[in-house]
Amino acid sequence: MKKILITGGAGFIGSHVVRLFVQKYPEYQIYNLDKLTYAGNLENLTDIENSPNYTFVKGDITDAEFLAQLFAETSFDGVIHLAAESHVDRSISDPMSFVMTNVVGTVNLLNAAKSSWAPSGFAGKRFYHVSTDEVYGSLHNPDEFFTETTPYDPKSPYSASKAASDHFVRAYQNTYGLPTVVSNCSNNYGPNHFPEKLIPLMIHNIRNNKPLPVYGKGENVRDWLYVIDHARAIDVIFHNGQTGDTYNIGGFNEWKNIDLVNLLCSIMDRKLGRPEGTSAQLITYVTDRAGHDLRYAIDSTKLKTELGWEPSLQFAEGLEKTVDWFLQNQSWLDNVTSGNYQKYYQDMYANR
Ligand code: NAD
Ligand code: TYD
């Protein structure tokens, strides 16, 4: 039986990756290591929490001793590393927590894997680092896309911390021969998305008749991918990607923020039975984010041609599913916005 450690599995993307692996690979034992920060929510995984091939481990990747002990207790065959601080606005107000988790935490994890694997050789092992397209910086020419060879040019404390972690992963491959693989994905959306990010925040505020804060003029462009398609890509890359290689993941699906917010308003008007145009009146232009990247757009041709992955959902369908999920899971959203989910699970795991 293969033992796979997934970090950050209680978060948005990580929970979808954990579910996919637990359900698709009953022959694997999946360990979900998560600190349960404000972004970690075990309610994301209640449907699989009692599966025999699933184990939750509460822990912090900035704690090197804890990681050494964990790797000594369990000999993992692979690591899929998603744990991170992930919100750009938080990175602007508190960059050091991004340095600690994204940079120091990643290096701790690399060291733990290297020390545990090196004595018997790296054959059959894999360290998969999940990263973002934001490391490439901001595009200004409409014909340009990020490819795997685009030079790194991170512009926010978040993207700088992810870029640093990517560099460390590649340095460990080059220096110590650690078998690594990296992917850089565009913006995700879908069920369980934490409501500080654009799409779930807008859905939440529309439902509650609260202002819809659009930064600057709303002209920034993001390239949106359904979270389950990202999890599918991670599965394909983990199993079939070339050791030492990098894969960009994206859906060729660019949207200006203001167009996307207007589309969400119109979907929500229809679903809530409000006259068309009602929710759009909530749009409020607010002060722009400092250093706001203008445009991200991923070219995922390599992943399609080499590993045969492509998105399974069109955006219209993915957005409908997402809105439906949030409307049908209002208690999830209410628990998250009230902070109740953290109190419940902190008590439950206080003694680990
Ligand atoms: P998220 O913020 O929803 O979840 C992060 C998870 O990591 C949480 O469960 C949190 O509790 C855990 N965590 C944070 N610090 C930790 C620590 N010190 N030790 C252990 N666990 C810790 O993030 P997400 O949006 O699911 O992103 C997951 C990964 O994918 C990140 O590495 C992110 O950079 C990358 N990514 C995200 C997107 C996106 O659109 N959200 C796009 C591309 C790549
Ligand atoms: P976000 O979801 O924070 O993702 P990222 O910054 O990692 O791309 O933001 C997506 C886009 O939406 C980004 O251009 C910032 C903008 N935005 C708003 O206009 N208003 C908001 O309240 C938020 C959270 C984001």
XYZ file of C-alpha atoms and ligand atoms in Angstrom:
421
model
C 0.000 0.000 0.000
C 1.343 3.425 -0.969
C 1.368 6.095 1.726
C 0.766 9.600 0.383
C 1.079 12.748 2.494
C -1.119 15.632 1.300
C -0.466 18.946 3.065
C -3.159 21.638 3.313
C -5.868 19.044 2.692
C -8.438 20.866 4.829
C -8.261 23.941 2.589
C -10.124 24.759 -0.600
C -8.108 22.928 -3.278
C -6.504 20.425 -0.889
C -9.886 19.071 0.234
C -10.819 18.283 -3.381
C -7.449 16.590 -3.933
C -7.832 14.522 -0.742
C -11.366 13.432 -1.731
C -10.267 12.467 -5.259
C -7.328 10.388 -3.997
C -9.245 8.720 -1.143
C -12.092 7.716 -3.453
C -10.104 6.857 -6.586
C -7.217 4.994 -4.952
C -8.485 2.670 -2.184
C -5.065 0.977 -2.386
C -3.377 4.204 -1.133
C -3.335 5.393 2.467
C -3.919 9.157 2.350
C -2.576 11.310 5.205
C -3.939 14.865 5.348
C -1.544 17.128 7.273
C -3.071 20.506 8.095
C -2.586 23.150 10.774
C -6.259 24.192 10.522
C -5.587 27.900 10.156
C -8.558 30.170 9.477
C -8.576 28.646 5.934
C -8.579 25.006 7.042
C -11.988 23.465 7.622
C -12.546 19.759 8.242
C -16.212 20.266 7.406
C -14.949 20.208 3.788
C -14.241 16.470 4.234
C -17.082 15.081 6.356
C -18.165 12.767 3.503
C -14.834 10.883 3.501
C -13.547 11.381 7.068
C -14.400 7.805 8.092
C -12.878 6.140 5.016
C -10.448 3.360 6.018
C -7.706 4.769 3.758
C -7.878 8.304 5.231
C -5.995 9.739 8.226
C -6.049 13.335 9.448
C -2.929 14.714 11.149
C -3.066 18.133 12.768
C 0.314 19.838 12.498
C 2.296 22.839 11.362
C 4.837 22.659 8.516
C 6.859 25.460 10.121
C 7.690 22.978 12.916
C 10.724 21.030 11.604
C 10.890 18.693 14.635
C 7.264 17.708 14.261
C 7.824 16.928 10.562
C 10.941 14.853 11.291
C 8.958 12.811 13.820
C 6.026 12.374 11.425
C 8.307 11.120 8.623
C 10.079 8.800 11.098
C 6.747 7.320 12.279
C 5.332 6.842 8.774
C 7.406 6.109 5.702
C 5.636 8.081 2.991
C 6.042 7.187 -0.670
C 4.919 10.566 -1.935
C 4.132 14.114 -0.855
C 1.625 16.457 -2.494
C 2.275 19.849 -0.956
C -0.559 22.377 -0.959
C -0.347 23.909 2.540
C 0.167 27.635 2.191
C -1.018 31.075 3.098
C -2.941 31.848 -0.078
C -4.627 35.263 0.003
C -2.865 38.221 -1.661
C -4.617 40.865 0.502
C -3.452 39.125 3.700
C 0.098 38.954 2.283
C 0.070 42.737 1.916
C -0.856 43.297 5.576
C 1.184 40.388 7.045
C 4.013 39.265 4.722
C 5.975 37.404 7.436
C 3.366 34.678 7.909
C 3.724 34.007 4.149
C 7.503 33.749 4.510
C 7.082 31.343 7.428
C 4.529 28.943 5.946
C 5.238 29.209 2.216
C 9.035 29.437 2.295
C 10.244 28.038 5.643
C 7.426 25.458 5.766
C 8.245 24.208 2.256
C 11.972 23.929 3.028
C 11.141 22.043 6.251
C 9.040 19.612 4.240
C 11.794 19.171 1.620
C 14.285 18.433 4.422
C 11.957 15.935 6.092
C 11.370 14.079 2.801
C 15.069 14.134 1.877
C 16.232 12.861 5.292
C 13.626 10.127 5.388
C 14.096 8.948 1.784
C 17.843 9.374 1.161
C 19.092 6.351 3.206
C 17.290 3.844 0.956
C 17.469 5.920 -2.242
C 14.824 7.995 -3.986
C 13.475 5.263 -6.297
C 9.662 5.227 -6.313
C 9.420 8.475 -4.322
C 7.891 11.764 -5.477
C 7.654 15.264 -3.982
C 4.951 17.257 -5.778
C 4.822 20.996 -5.097
C 1.587 22.794 -6.000
C 2.140 26.406 -7.026
C 0.478 29.326 -8.740
C 0.698 31.266 -12.012
C 1.158 34.440 -9.933
C 4.919 33.697 -9.738
C 5.195 34.852 -13.376
C 4.021 38.378 -12.524
C 1.580 40.451 -14.536
C 0.838 40.363 -18.289
C 0.291 43.609 -20.185
C 0.312 42.503 -23.836
C -3.038 40.841 -24.705
C -1.326 38.243 -26.960
C 0.944 36.967 -24.180
C 0.409 33.868 -22.025
C 2.431 32.337 -19.198
C 4.270 29.210 -20.348
C 6.591 26.938 -18.354
C 9.576 28.975 -19.609
C 8.233 32.432 -18.715
C 10.763 34.066 -16.338
C 9.629 34.459 -12.742
C 8.649 38.049 -11.863
C 6.501 37.917 -8.707
C 4.921 41.202 -7.676
C 3.055 40.577 -4.400
C 4.370 39.230 -1.084
C 2.191 36.128 -1.723
C 3.609 35.443 -5.184
C 7.154 36.256 -3.996
C 6.807 33.644 -1.232
C 5.440 31.037 -3.662
C 8.237 31.833 -6.164
C 10.832 31.341 -3.410
C 9.293 27.986 -2.490
C 9.298 26.881 -6.161
C 12.991 27.788 -6.411
C 13.794 25.745 -3.291
C 11.949 22.707 -4.672
C 13.927 22.863 -7.941
C 17.174 23.479 -6.027
C 16.584 20.279 -3.994
C 16.052 18.338 -7.231
C 19.225 19.768 -8.755
C 21.435 19.570 -5.664
C 20.301 16.431 -3.849
C 18.460 14.549 -6.598
C 15.157 14.731 -4.679
C 12.526 13.575 -7.215
C 10.299 16.637 -7.484
C 7.614 17.927 -9.821
C 5.978 21.392 -9.816
C 2.746 22.729 -11.263
C 1.631 26.344 -11.604
C -2.126 26.827 -11.847
C -4.401 29.773 -12.600
C -7.211 31.036 -10.286
C -9.494 28.267 -9.038
C -13.188 28.508 -8.180
C -15.807 26.031 -6.985
C -17.366 24.455 -3.867
C -15.650 25.115 -0.499
C -13.900 28.261 -1.755
C -13.142 30.469 1.249
C -15.329 33.600 1.132
C -12.464 36.105 1.252
C -11.737 35.355 -2.427
C -13.579 37.126 -5.252
C -16.198 34.585 -6.412
C -17.442 33.229 -3.045
C -17.314 36.715 -1.491
C -19.555 38.071 -4.255
C -21.996 35.131 -3.951
C -22.158 35.631 -0.166
C -22.655 39.398 -0.402
C -25.263 39.186 -3.182
C -27.259 36.697 -1.141
C -27.095 39.020 1.883
C -27.688 42.270 -0.038
C -24.287 43.614 0.964
C -22.026 45.867 -1.176
C -19.905 44.087 -3.827
C -16.404 45.589 -3.488
C -14.721 45.778 -6.919
C -11.089 46.886 -6.672
C -10.062 49.846 -8.870
C -11.978 49.920 -12.144
C -12.606 46.170 -12.212
C -10.429 45.825 -15.320
C -7.982 43.253 -13.953
C -8.156 39.904 -15.720
C -8.003 36.435 -14.147
C -8.038 33.003 -15.818
C -10.544 30.796 -13.943
C -10.424 26.998 -13.585
C -12.953 24.747 -11.807
C -11.288 23.323 -8.683
C -12.119 19.697 -9.526
C -10.341 20.112 -12.867
C -7.273 21.300 -10.932
C -7.518 18.209 -8.688
C -7.741 16.012 -11.828
C -4.627 17.699 -13.217
C -2.764 17.110 -9.931
C -3.692 13.411 -10.141
C -2.373 13.165 -13.721
C 0.864 15.052 -12.958
C 1.517 13.161 -9.710
C 1.263 9.847 -11.528
C 2.589 10.618 -15.009
C 4.590 13.872 -14.863
C 8.304 13.786 -15.636
C 10.539 14.016 -12.572
C 12.128 17.468 -12.371
C 9.574 18.983 -14.729
C 7.032 21.817 -14.472
C 3.464 21.902 -15.809
C 1.200 24.928 -16.192
C -2.495 24.308 -15.500
C -5.261 26.573 -16.815
C -8.504 26.609 -18.715
C -7.962 29.364 -21.353
C -10.798 31.173 -19.580
C -10.022 34.852 -19.022
C -12.470 37.227 -17.389
C -12.294 40.897 -16.486
C -13.340 41.179 -12.825
C -16.235 43.541 -13.529
C -17.639 41.287 -16.276
C -17.432 38.287 -13.952
C -19.149 40.155 -11.095
C -21.938 41.247 -13.448
C -22.360 37.655 -14.654
C -22.606 36.421 -11.051
C -25.196 39.136 -10.300
C -27.313 37.985 -13.193
C -27.057 34.270 -12.264
C -27.954 35.090 -8.649
C -30.924 37.299 -9.690
C -32.290 34.350 -11.665
C -31.684 31.798 -8.876
C -33.045 34.026 -6.102
C -36.060 35.104 -8.155
C -35.029 38.770 -8.119
C -35.731 41.055 -11.108
C -32.724 41.122 -13.498
C -30.430 44.025 -12.576
C -31.237 43.996 -8.827
C -27.931 42.563 -7.557
C -25.759 44.617 -9.938
C -26.906 47.698 -8.021
C -24.797 46.422 -5.107
C -21.535 46.839 -7.111
C -19.281 49.338 -5.324
C -15.921 50.430 -6.726
C -13.357 50.596 -3.912
C -9.698 51.586 -3.566
C -7.492 49.357 -5.681
C -5.291 46.631 -4.157
C -1.670 47.850 -3.767
C 0.489 46.593 -6.662
C -2.548 44.872 -8.228
C -1.424 42.528 -11.056
C -3.277 43.444 -14.258
C -3.669 40.125 -16.032
C -2.896 36.420 -15.566
C -3.350 33.956 -18.418
C -1.992 30.415 -18.577
C -0.958 28.444 -21.631
C -1.552 24.806 -20.601
C -0.689 23.296 -24.010
C 2.188 21.237 -22.571
C -0.078 19.493 -20.071
C -2.564 18.686 -22.810
C -0.062 17.430 -25.375
C 2.252 15.533 -22.989
C -0.185 14.179 -20.395
C -3.576 14.446 -22.145
C -5.244 16.655 -19.502
C -7.838 19.264 -20.373
C -10.622 20.927 -18.385
C -13.825 18.888 -18.173
C -16.197 21.802 -17.568
C -17.074 24.946 -19.480
C -17.098 28.080 -17.298
C -20.876 28.634 -17.588
C -21.513 25.142 -16.236
C -18.849 25.416 -13.516
C -20.218 28.753 -12.309
C -23.800 27.410 -12.172
C -22.592 24.420 -10.137
C -20.636 26.711 -7.827
C -23.545 29.088 -7.191
C -25.858 26.099 -6.611
C -23.381 24.607 -4.138
C -23.179 27.822 -2.118
C -26.960 28.259 -2.125
C -27.481 24.637 -1.033
C -24.734 24.788 1.622
C -25.615 28.022 3.377
C -24.775 26.481 6.752
C -21.171 25.879 5.525
C -20.926 29.542 4.533
C -22.568 30.731 7.759
C -20.218 28.557 9.864
C -17.190 29.929 8.023
C -18.248 33.559 8.194
C -19.116 33.258 11.904
C -15.897 31.360 12.738
C -17.876 28.494 14.357
C -16.106 25.796 12.339
C -12.801 26.627 13.992
C -14.100 26.469 17.569
C -15.671 23.042 16.973
C -12.639 21.384 15.427
C -10.059 23.109 17.603
C -11.698 21.498 20.645
C -11.855 18.147 18.874
C -8.143 18.045 17.984
C -6.765 20.048 20.902
C -4.861 17.078 22.324
C -3.014 15.871 19.183
P -6.357 27.647 1.246
O -5.901 28.917 1.897
O -7.817 27.436 1.018
O -5.862 26.381 2.114
C -4.578 26.307 2.637
C -4.556 25.163 3.656
O -3.221 25.087 4.199
C -5.503 25.377 4.841
O -6.221 24.181 5.105
C -4.576 25.720 5.992
O -5.087 25.325 7.272
C -3.311 24.966 5.616
N -2.112 25.572 6.209
C -1.763 26.887 6.193
N -0.617 27.066 6.882
C -0.215 25.843 7.312
C 0.901 25.374 8.047
N 1.832 26.235 8.510
N 1.013 24.056 8.294
C 0.073 23.170 7.845
N -1.035 23.577 7.157
C -1.169 24.887 6.892
O -5.518 27.537 -0.094
P -5.961 26.985 -1.533
O -6.610 28.073 -2.262
O -6.630 25.692 -1.356
O -4.512 26.755 -2.180
C -3.806 25.530 -1.989
C -2.478 25.615 -2.716
O -2.696 25.833 -4.105
C -1.577 26.753 -2.239
O -0.256 26.282 -2.219
C -1.768 27.834 -3.287
O -0.626 28.635 -3.405
C -2.006 26.991 -4.536
N -2.838 27.624 -5.581
C -4.044 28.187 -5.274
C -4.821 28.731 -6.294
C -6.177 29.327 -6.006
O -6.803 29.892 -6.921
N -6.715 29.217 -4.816
C -4.370 28.703 -7.614
C -3.127 28.103 -7.888
C -2.371 27.561 -6.859
P -8.694 36.906 -5.479
O -9.887 36.020 -5.476
O -8.234 37.507 -4.180
O -7.522 36.119 -6.195
P -6.048 36.644 -6.709
O -5.790 37.978 -6.116
O -5.134 35.607 -6.150
O -6.123 36.648 -8.199
O -9.000 38.122 -6.462
C -9.341 37.910 -7.814
C -9.445 39.263 -8.490
O -10.559 39.981 -7.921
C -8.237 40.143 -8.250
O -7.995 40.900 -9.433
C -8.657 41.056 -7.114
C -10.147 41.230 -7.344
N -10.975 41.414 -6.130
C -11.920 42.438 -6.087
O -12.067 43.234 -7.029
N -12.697 42.559 -4.966
C -12.557 41.720 -3.894
O -13.270 41.889 -2.868
C -11.592 40.657 -3.966
C -11.414 39.684 -2.836
C -10.838 40.525 -5.121
